[in-house]
Coordinates of C-alpha atoms in Angstrom, one line a residue:
M1 CA 19.2 133.1 -63.3
E2 CA 21.7 133.5 -66.2
D3 CA 21.7 136.5 -68.5
E4 CA 22.6 134.7 -71.6
K5 CA 19.4 132.5 -71.0
M6 CA 17.0 135.3 -71.3
T7 CA 15.1 135.5 -74.6
Y8 CA 14.3 139.1 -75.3
A9 CA 14.1 138.7 -79.0
S10 CA 12.0 139.8 -81.8
T11 CA 11.4 137.2 -84.8
P12 CA 8.8 137.3 -87.6
D13 CA 6.0 134.7 -87.8
M14 CA 7.3 131.8 -89.7
E15 CA 5.4 129.0 -91.3
K16 CA 6.8 125.4 -91.2
E17 CA 7.2 124.0 -94.6
S18 CA 5.9 120.7 -95.2
A19 CA 7.2 118.2 -97.8
G20 CA 4.2 118.3 -99.9
P21 CA 4.0 120.4 -102.9
D22 CA 0.6 122.2 -102.0
R23 CA 2.4 123.4 -98.8
R24 CA 5.3 124.9 -100.3
R25 CA 3.3 127.0 -102.7
S26 CA 1.7 128.7 -99.7
V27 CA 5.1 129.8 -98.3
P28 CA 6.3 132.5 -100.9
G29 CA 3.5 135.0 -100.0
K30 CA 4.9 135.2 -96.5
V31 CA 8.7 135.1 -97.7
A32 CA 8.2 137.8 -100.5
R33 CA 7.6 140.5 -97.9
H34 CA 11.1 140.1 -96.4
A35 CA 13.0 139.1 -99.4
N36 CA 14.7 142.4 -99.9
D37 CA 15.5 143.0 -96.3
A38 CA 17.9 140.2 -95.2
D39 CA 20.7 140.8 -92.8
E40 CA 24.0 142.5 -93.9
A41 CA 25.7 139.1 -93.0
M42 CA 24.3 137.6 -96.2
K43 CA 26.4 139.7 -98.5
A44 CA 29.7 138.1 -97.0
F45 CA 28.6 134.8 -98.3
A46 CA 27.3 135.8 -101.8
G47 CA 29.3 133.6 -104.2
H48 CA 30.2 131.3 -101.5
E49 CA 27.1 129.0 -101.6
G50 CA 28.0 125.5 -100.2
E51 CA 31.2 126.6 -98.4
V52 CA 31.2 125.1 -95.0
L53 CA 32.8 127.4 -92.4
G54 CA 33.9 126.2 -89.1
V55 CA 35.5 128.3 -86.4
D56 CA 37.5 126.4 -83.9
E57 CA 38.7 127.8 -80.5
A58 CA 42.2 128.6 -81.8
T59 CA 40.7 130.6 -84.8
S60 CA 38.2 132.4 -82.6
K61 CA 40.8 133.5 -80.0
R62 CA 43.1 134.9 -83.0
L63 CA 40.1 136.8 -84.3
L64 CA 39.2 138.0 -81.2
K65 CA 42.7 139.4 -80.4
K66 CA 42.6 141.2 -83.7
I67 CA 39.2 142.6 -83.3
D68 CA 40.1 144.0 -79.8
L69 CA 43.4 145.6 -81.1
H70 CA 41.5 147.5 -83.8
L71 CA 38.3 148.4 -82.3
M72 CA 38.6 148.8 -78.5
P73 CA 41.1 151.6 -78.4
L74 CA 39.0 153.7 -80.7
L75 CA 35.7 152.9 -78.8
C76 CA 37.4 153.6 -75.5
I77 CA 39.0 156.8 -76.2
I78 CA 35.8 158.3 -78.1
Y79 CA 33.6 157.2 -75.1
G80 CA 35.9 159.0 -72.7
L81 CA 35.9 162.2 -74.7
N82 CA 32.0 161.7 -75.0
Y83 CA 31.8 162.0 -71.1
L84 CA 34.6 164.6 -70.8
D85 CA 32.8 167.1 -73.4
K86 CA 29.5 167.0 -71.6
T87 CA 30.9 167.6 -68.3
T88 CA 33.5 170.2 -69.3
L89 CA 31.0 172.8 -68.3
S90 CA 31.2 171.6 -64.7
Y91 CA 35.1 172.6 -64.7
A92 CA 34.1 175.8 -66.5
S93 CA 31.7 176.6 -63.5
V94 CA 34.5 177.0 -61.1
M95 CA 36.9 178.7 -63.5
G96 CA 34.8 181.8 -64.1
I97 CA 32.2 181.1 -66.9
K98 CA 29.4 182.1 -64.5
R99 CA 30.6 185.4 -63.9
D100 CA 32.0 186.0 -67.7
I101 CA 28.6 185.3 -69.4
N102 CA 26.7 186.7 -66.4
L103 CA 24.8 183.7 -65.3
N104 CA 22.1 184.5 -62.4
G105 CA 19.5 182.6 -60.5
D106 CA 18.7 179.0 -62.1
D107 CA 20.7 179.8 -65.4
Y108 CA 23.4 177.3 -64.8
Q109 CA 21.1 174.7 -63.8
W110 CA 19.3 175.2 -67.4
L111 CA 22.5 175.6 -69.0
S112 CA 23.7 172.2 -67.8
S113 CA 20.2 170.8 -68.6
M114 CA 19.9 171.9 -72.0
F115 CA 22.5 169.3 -73.2
Y116 CA 20.0 166.5 -72.3
F117 CA 17.1 168.3 -73.9
G118 CA 19.1 168.1 -77.3
Y119 CA 20.1 164.4 -76.4
L120 CA 16.4 163.6 -75.7
A121 CA 15.0 165.4 -78.8
W122 CA 17.5 163.6 -81.2
E123 CA 17.8 160.1 -79.6
Y124 CA 15.1 158.3 -81.5
P125 CA 15.9 160.0 -85.0
T126 CA 19.7 159.2 -84.6
N127 CA 18.9 155.5 -83.7
R128 CA 16.9 155.2 -86.9
L129 CA 19.9 157.0 -88.6
L130 CA 22.3 154.6 -87.0
Q131 CA 20.2 151.6 -88.5
R132 CA 19.8 153.2 -91.8
L133 CA 23.3 154.9 -92.5
P134 CA 26.7 153.2 -92.4
L135 CA 27.4 152.8 -88.7
A136 CA 31.0 154.1 -88.5
K137 CA 30.5 156.8 -91.0
Y138 CA 27.4 158.4 -89.2
S139 CA 29.0 158.0 -85.9
S140 CA 32.3 159.7 -87.1
F141 CA 30.3 162.6 -88.4
C142 CA 28.5 163.1 -85.0
M143 CA 31.9 163.0 -83.2
I144 CA 33.4 165.7 -85.5
M145 CA 30.5 167.7 -85.3
W146 CA 30.2 167.7 -81.5
G147 CA 33.9 168.6 -81.2
L148 CA 33.2 171.5 -83.4
V149 CA 30.1 172.7 -81.3
L150 CA 32.0 172.2 -78.1
C151 CA 34.7 174.8 -79.6
C152 CA 32.0 177.2 -80.1
M153 CA 31.5 177.1 -76.1
A154 CA 34.6 179.2 -76.1
G155 CA 33.1 181.9 -78.3
I156 CA 29.8 182.2 -76.4
K157 CA 29.0 185.8 -74.9
S158 CA 25.6 185.3 -73.2
Y159 CA 23.3 182.9 -71.6
S160 CA 21.2 182.2 -74.6
G161 CA 24.3 181.6 -76.8
G162 CA 25.5 179.1 -74.2
L163 CA 21.7 177.3 -74.4
A164 CA 22.2 177.0 -78.1
V165 CA 25.6 175.4 -78.1
R166 CA 24.6 173.1 -75.3
F167 CA 21.5 171.8 -76.9
F168 CA 23.4 170.9 -80.4
L169 CA 26.0 169.4 -78.2
G170 CA 23.4 167.0 -76.9
V171 CA 22.1 166.5 -80.5
F172 CA 25.2 165.2 -81.9
E173 CA 26.4 163.2 -78.8
A174 CA 23.2 161.3 -78.8
A175 CA 24.5 158.9 -81.2
V176 CA 27.3 157.5 -79.1
T177 CA 26.0 155.2 -76.6
P178 CA 23.6 153.5 -78.9
G179 CA 26.0 153.3 -81.8
F180 CA 28.8 151.8 -79.5
A181 CA 26.5 149.2 -78.2
L182 CA 25.8 148.2 -81.9
F183 CA 29.4 147.9 -82.7
T184 CA 29.6 145.7 -79.7
S185 CA 26.8 143.5 -80.8
Q186 CA 28.1 143.2 -84.2
W187 CA 31.5 142.0 -83.3
Y188 CA 31.5 140.1 -80.0
T189 CA 29.7 136.9 -78.9
K190 CA 27.1 137.4 -75.9
R191 CA 29.7 136.0 -73.6
E192 CA 32.1 138.7 -74.5
Q193 CA 29.9 141.8 -74.8
G194 CA 29.4 142.4 -71.0
T195 CA 33.1 142.9 -70.6
R196 CA 33.8 144.9 -73.5
I197 CA 30.9 147.5 -72.8
G198 CA 32.1 147.6 -69.2
I199 CA 35.7 148.4 -70.5
W200 CA 34.6 151.2 -73.0
F201 CA 32.1 152.7 -70.6
S202 CA 34.8 152.9 -68.0
F203 CA 36.6 155.5 -69.9
N204 CA 34.1 157.9 -68.3
G205 CA 36.0 157.5 -65.2
W206 CA 39.4 158.0 -67.3
A207 CA 38.0 161.0 -68.7
Q208 CA 37.2 162.4 -65.3
I209 CA 40.9 161.7 -64.4
F210 CA 42.1 163.3 -67.6
G211 CA 39.6 166.2 -67.4
G212 CA 40.6 167.1 -63.7
F213 CA 44.2 167.3 -64.2
L214 CA 43.8 169.2 -67.6
A215 CA 41.5 171.9 -66.1
Y216 CA 43.7 172.2 -62.9
G217 CA 46.8 172.7 -65.0
I218 CA 45.2 175.3 -67.2
A219 CA 43.7 177.1 -64.2
K220 CA 46.9 176.9 -62.3
G221 CA 48.8 178.0 -65.3
A222 CA 46.7 181.1 -66.0
R223 CA 46.8 182.1 -62.4
L224 CA 50.6 181.9 -62.3
H225 CA 51.6 183.2 -65.7
G226 CA 48.2 184.7 -67.2
S227 CA 46.5 183.8 -70.4
A228 CA 45.2 185.8 -73.5
I229 CA 41.9 184.1 -73.0
A230 CA 39.7 183.1 -69.9
P231 CA 40.9 179.6 -68.6
W232 CA 37.6 178.1 -69.2
K233 CA 37.7 178.9 -72.9
I234 CA 41.1 177.2 -73.1
V235 CA 39.6 174.1 -71.7
F236 CA 36.6 173.9 -74.2
L237 CA 38.9 174.5 -77.1
V238 CA 41.3 171.9 -76.2
T239 CA 38.8 169.2 -75.5
G240 CA 36.8 170.3 -78.5
L241 CA 39.7 170.1 -81.0
L242 CA 40.8 166.7 -79.5
T243 CA 37.5 165.4 -80.2
M244 CA 37.4 166.5 -83.8
A245 CA 41.0 164.9 -84.3
I246 CA 39.9 161.5 -82.8
G247 CA 36.8 161.7 -84.8
A248 CA 38.7 162.1 -87.9
L249 CA 40.7 158.9 -87.0
F250 CA 37.6 157.1 -86.2
L251 CA 36.5 157.9 -89.6
M252 CA 39.4 156.6 -91.2
F253 CA 40.1 153.2 -89.3
M254 CA 36.6 152.2 -87.8
P255 CA 34.6 149.7 -90.3
D256 CA 31.0 149.8 -90.5
N257 CA 30.9 146.1 -90.0
Q258 CA 32.9 143.1 -90.9
L259 CA 32.3 143.5 -94.5
N260 CA 34.6 146.5 -94.9
A261 CA 37.1 145.8 -92.1
R262 CA 40.4 146.6 -94.2
W263 CA 42.5 144.7 -91.6
L264 CA 40.7 141.6 -92.2
N265 CA 41.2 139.4 -95.3
P266 CA 38.2 138.1 -97.2
L267 CA 38.3 134.6 -95.5
D268 CA 38.6 136.4 -91.9
R269 CA 35.7 138.6 -92.7
R270 CA 33.6 135.7 -93.3
L271 CA 35.0 133.9 -90.1
A272 CA 34.4 136.9 -88.0
I273 CA 30.8 136.9 -88.9
E274 CA 30.6 133.1 -88.6
R275 CA 31.8 133.3 -84.9
V276 CA 29.0 135.8 -83.7
R277 CA 26.4 133.4 -85.5
V278 CA 25.8 132.0 -81.9
N279 CA 24.3 135.5 -81.2
Q280 CA 21.2 134.8 -83.8
Q281 CA 21.2 138.5 -84.4
G282 CA 23.2 139.0 -87.6
I283 CA 25.4 142.2 -88.0
G284 CA 22.9 144.7 -89.0
N285 CA 19.7 145.4 -91.2
K286 CA 19.0 148.8 -92.7
H287 CA 15.3 148.1 -93.2
F288 CA 12.6 149.5 -90.8
K289 CA 10.2 146.8 -89.7
A290 CA 7.0 148.0 -88.0
Y291 CA 6.3 144.6 -86.3
Q292 CA 9.4 145.0 -84.3
L293 CA 8.6 148.8 -83.2
K294 CA 5.2 147.2 -81.9
E295 CA 7.1 144.4 -80.0
A296 CA 9.4 146.8 -78.6
L297 CA 6.6 149.3 -77.3
L298 CA 4.4 146.4 -75.9
D299 CA 7.3 144.5 -74.2
P300 CA 7.1 145.0 -70.4
L301 CA 10.9 144.9 -70.0
T302 CA 11.2 147.7 -72.3
W303 CA 9.6 149.9 -69.9
A304 CA 11.2 148.4 -66.8
F305 CA 14.5 149.2 -68.4
A306 CA 13.2 152.9 -69.0
F307 CA 11.9 153.3 -65.4
Y308 CA 15.2 152.2 -64.1
A309 CA 17.2 154.7 -66.4
L310 CA 14.8 157.6 -65.2
A311 CA 15.0 156.8 -61.5
A312 CA 18.8 156.0 -61.4
D313 CA 19.9 159.1 -63.4
I314 CA 18.1 161.6 -61.5
P315 CA 20.8 161.6 -58.9
N316 CA 23.3 161.6 -61.9
G317 CA 22.0 164.6 -63.4
G318 CA 23.1 166.5 -60.2
I319 CA 26.5 165.0 -59.7
S320 CA 27.8 164.9 -63.2
N321 CA 26.9 168.6 -63.9
F322 CA 27.7 170.0 -60.5
F323 CA 30.5 167.7 -59.0
S324 CA 33.2 170.6 -59.0
Q325 CA 31.0 172.8 -57.2
L326 CA 29.8 170.0 -54.8
I327 CA 33.5 169.5 -53.8
V328 CA 33.5 173.3 -53.3
S329 CA 30.8 173.0 -50.9
F330 CA 32.8 170.6 -48.9
G331 CA 35.1 173.5 -47.9
Y332 CA 37.7 173.2 -50.8
T333 CA 38.8 175.8 -53.2
P334 CA 37.7 176.0 -56.6
E335 CA 41.1 175.1 -57.9
Q336 CA 41.2 172.2 -55.4
S337 CA 37.9 170.9 -56.6
L338 CA 39.3 170.2 -60.2
L339 CA 42.3 168.1 -58.8
Y340 CA 40.0 166.2 -56.0
G341 CA 37.4 165.2 -58.4
T342 CA 40.0 162.8 -60.2
P343 CA 39.9 160.0 -57.8
G344 CA 36.1 159.6 -58.4
G345 CA 36.9 158.6 -61.8
A346 CA 39.3 155.9 -60.6
I347 CA 36.4 154.4 -58.6
E348 CA 34.2 154.3 -61.8
V349 CA 36.8 152.6 -63.8
V350 CA 37.6 149.8 -61.2
A351 CA 33.7 149.1 -60.6
L352 CA 32.8 148.9 -64.1
I353 CA 35.7 146.7 -65.4
L354 CA 35.1 144.3 -62.2
C355 CA 31.3 144.2 -62.6
G356 CA 31.6 143.6 -66.5
Y357 CA 34.2 141.0 -66.2
Y358 CA 32.8 139.0 -63.5
G359 CA 29.2 139.4 -64.8
D360 CA 30.2 137.7 -67.8
R361 CA 32.4 135.2 -66.2
F362 CA 29.3 134.0 -63.8
G363 CA 26.8 134.6 -66.4
N364 CA 24.7 137.1 -64.3
R365 CA 25.4 140.8 -65.2
L366 CA 22.5 142.1 -63.2
L367 CA 23.2 140.7 -59.7
I368 CA 27.0 141.5 -59.9
S369 CA 26.3 145.1 -61.1
I370 CA 24.0 145.7 -58.3
S371 CA 27.1 146.0 -55.9
G372 CA 28.1 149.0 -57.7
L373 CA 24.7 150.9 -57.0
L374 CA 24.9 149.8 -53.2
V375 CA 28.2 151.4 -52.9
S376 CA 26.9 154.5 -54.5
I377 CA 23.9 154.6 -52.0
L378 CA 26.5 154.3 -49.2
G379 CA 28.2 157.2 -50.7
M380 CA 25.1 159.5 -50.9
I381 CA 24.6 158.4 -47.1
L382 CA 28.0 159.8 -46.1
I383 CA 27.4 162.9 -48.0
V384 CA 24.2 163.6 -46.1
A385 CA 24.9 162.1 -42.8
L386 CA 28.2 163.2 -42.0
P387 CA 28.9 166.7 -40.2
L388 CA 29.4 169.4 -42.2
S389 CA 33.1 169.8 -40.7
N390 CA 34.0 166.4 -41.9
H391 CA 35.4 167.4 -45.4
V392 CA 37.3 164.1 -46.0
G393 CA 34.5 161.8 -45.2
R394 CA 32.1 163.6 -47.2
L395 CA 34.6 163.7 -50.3
I396 CA 35.1 160.0 -49.9
G397 CA 31.3 159.6 -50.0
Y398 CA 31.3 161.5 -53.4
Y399 CA 34.0 159.0 -54.7
L400 CA 31.8 156.2 -53.7
T401 CA 28.9 157.7 -55.6
Q402 CA 30.8 157.2 -58.8
A403 CA 30.3 153.4 -58.8
S404 CA 26.7 153.9 -59.6
P405 CA 26.9 153.4 -63.5
T406 CA 27.5 149.6 -63.0
L407 CA 23.8 148.5 -63.3
F408 CA 23.0 151.1 -66.1
V409 CA 25.9 149.7 -68.0
A410 CA 24.6 146.0 -67.4
L411 CA 21.1 146.8 -68.6
L412 CA 22.6 148.5 -71.6
S413 CA 24.8 145.4 -72.5
L414 CA 21.5 143.3 -72.1
I415 CA 19.9 145.2 -74.8
A416 CA 23.0 144.8 -77.0
T417 CA 22.9 141.0 -76.3
N418 CA 19.6 140.0 -76.0
V419 CA 17.1 142.2 -78.1
A420 CA 17.2 140.6 -81.6
G421 CA 16.0 142.5 -84.6
Y422 CA 17.6 145.9 -85.5
T423 CA 14.6 148.0 -85.5
K424 CA 13.6 146.5 -82.2
K425 CA 17.0 146.8 -80.7
T426 CA 17.4 150.6 -81.7
T427 CA 13.9 151.3 -80.4
V428 CA 14.6 149.8 -77.1
A429 CA 17.9 151.5 -76.9
A430 CA 16.3 154.9 -77.9
I431 CA 13.7 154.4 -75.1
Y432 CA 16.1 153.5 -72.6
L433 CA 18.4 156.6 -73.3
I434 CA 15.6 158.9 -73.4
S435 CA 14.5 157.9 -69.9
Y436 CA 18.3 158.4 -69.0
C437 CA 17.9 162.0 -70.4
A438 CA 14.7 162.8 -68.5
G439 CA 16.3 161.6 -65.4
N440 CA 19.3 163.8 -65.9
I441 CA 17.1 166.7 -66.6
I442 CA 15.0 166.3 -63.5
G443 CA 18.3 165.8 -61.6
S444 CA 20.0 169.1 -63.0
S445 CA 17.1 171.1 -62.2
G446 CA 16.2 169.6 -58.7
T447 CA 19.6 169.3 -56.8
L448 CA 22.5 171.2 -55.3
N449 CA 21.6 174.6 -56.7
T450 CA 18.2 174.7 -55.6
A451 CA 18.6 177.9 -53.7
G452 CA 19.1 179.7 -57.0
T453 CA 22.6 180.9 -55.9
T454 CA 25.1 181.8 -58.4
D455 CA 28.5 181.7 -56.7
K456 CA 28.1 179.1 -54.1
V457 CA 26.4 175.6 -54.1
Q458 CA 23.7 175.0 -51.6
D459 CA 24.7 172.2 -49.5
P460 CA 22.8 169.3 -50.5
R461 CA 21.7 168.1 -47.0
H462 CA 19.8 171.6 -46.8
S463 CA 18.2 171.3 -50.2
D464 CA 14.4 171.2 -50.0
R465 CA 14.4 168.7 -52.8
K466 CA 17.2 166.5 -51.3
M467 CA 15.2 163.8 -50.1
P468 CA 13.3 162.7 -53.2
L469 CA 16.7 162.7 -55.1
D470 CA 18.4 160.7 -52.4
M471 CA 15.6 158.1 -52.6
C472 CA 15.9 157.7 -56.4
R473 CA 18.9 155.0 -56.4
P474 CA 17.1 152.9 -53.6
V475 CA 13.9 153.1 -55.8
S476 CA 15.8 152.2 -58.9
L477 CA 17.2 149.2 -57.2
T478 CA 13.7 147.8 -56.6
D479 CA 12.9 148.0 -60.2
T480 CA 15.9 145.9 -61.4
P481 CA 14.7 142.9 -63.2
T482 CA 15.7 139.7 -61.7
D483 CA 14.2 137.4 -64.3
C484 CA 14.6 138.8 -67.9
S485 CA 13.2 135.9 -69.9
T486 CA 10.0 136.1 -71.8

């Protein structure tokens, strides 16, 4: 099965027009309903009626190089910050935040989960806004706002204040993943999208590497030389201010689509649209279409994708929010945990880039990406099955679990590639990411800190809820679609 052959599309009913005048008179009634909601690509060719554009291989490569140069750095850096900012709490958890704001019992679990409650609550509305508003401008607004909200974490004095900040952090970060999937589907052909999505998603791993070194440097510097404010507050301020700065650059340089790309001349703008004509999806439509919403809700693949996101991200909810404490539970110091978490990011980078590249090369993203999920299952087995005294082996197991996003990213890329119709595309993406949030909420509240301890994470092998969580990835593997054709 080749991914690019699957037809997961949404098209309005169309009547074939006969040559007879009576038949032609029956068409306008159908057409009139959609006369004012044509794709944005139509604007590029206004005034150029009759012009025939052809994109040869040399022109396509030239445009692709220019598009990569201007889009990919911003997409990659922002997506890395997206991951870093939501997991900064994990670094703070071993740097004193639990003591300073008096977290007790299950408080830390709920503090980490509150991000996903905000994400879940705003995911569908933000997808509608991504469709309705200028894509780059709305995305930039959300980036700047989540950087500002993250800075507010440095000022919290209580558990309730932390809950409020984490909720709004989730609200503003909810636009990033679906928005970036839309950017990718706008600018790249189907054969190019899997690799690009894998590259910008892999910056989760680069962010984990950067964040680990940043937190370790701040913690060690504060221990050796002291600091005016708590080290965990410095981490929030540095990452928040960095996000706001990059968000401002995104606002300045990222175009909403090909029509307002300042780094393309008028002819190249039309050629950039022409080269993605093969996708048969256009570059955007700002009008809500109820029939596409209905198709999205009735399509079995929508719910197969949703079930996978739910099951696969239950373990992720525990690991991503508790990884620093998990490493401490292996027998390392809190300061060491900040440094020793970084190789896991490298595993994620390699897994995502390789699976994205070979998935596009062989035309089968799903089967290639399953390899990453299998590696992560092996990692979970090592964490649970190795003796408690085998600190290194269990740490390696944690590293292997970081290959798990490969299949999640492959399915996300298929939504970008194969779901046609902007209302349907944004609806399917919203349902997929809402399920992702639900899985992370369950995982955050059901693993690692199940004993309700505040200073030490319960070892996962002794958790009364460990087995259901360990089984989630094997179960999600059985849900992976093997044939995505309709």
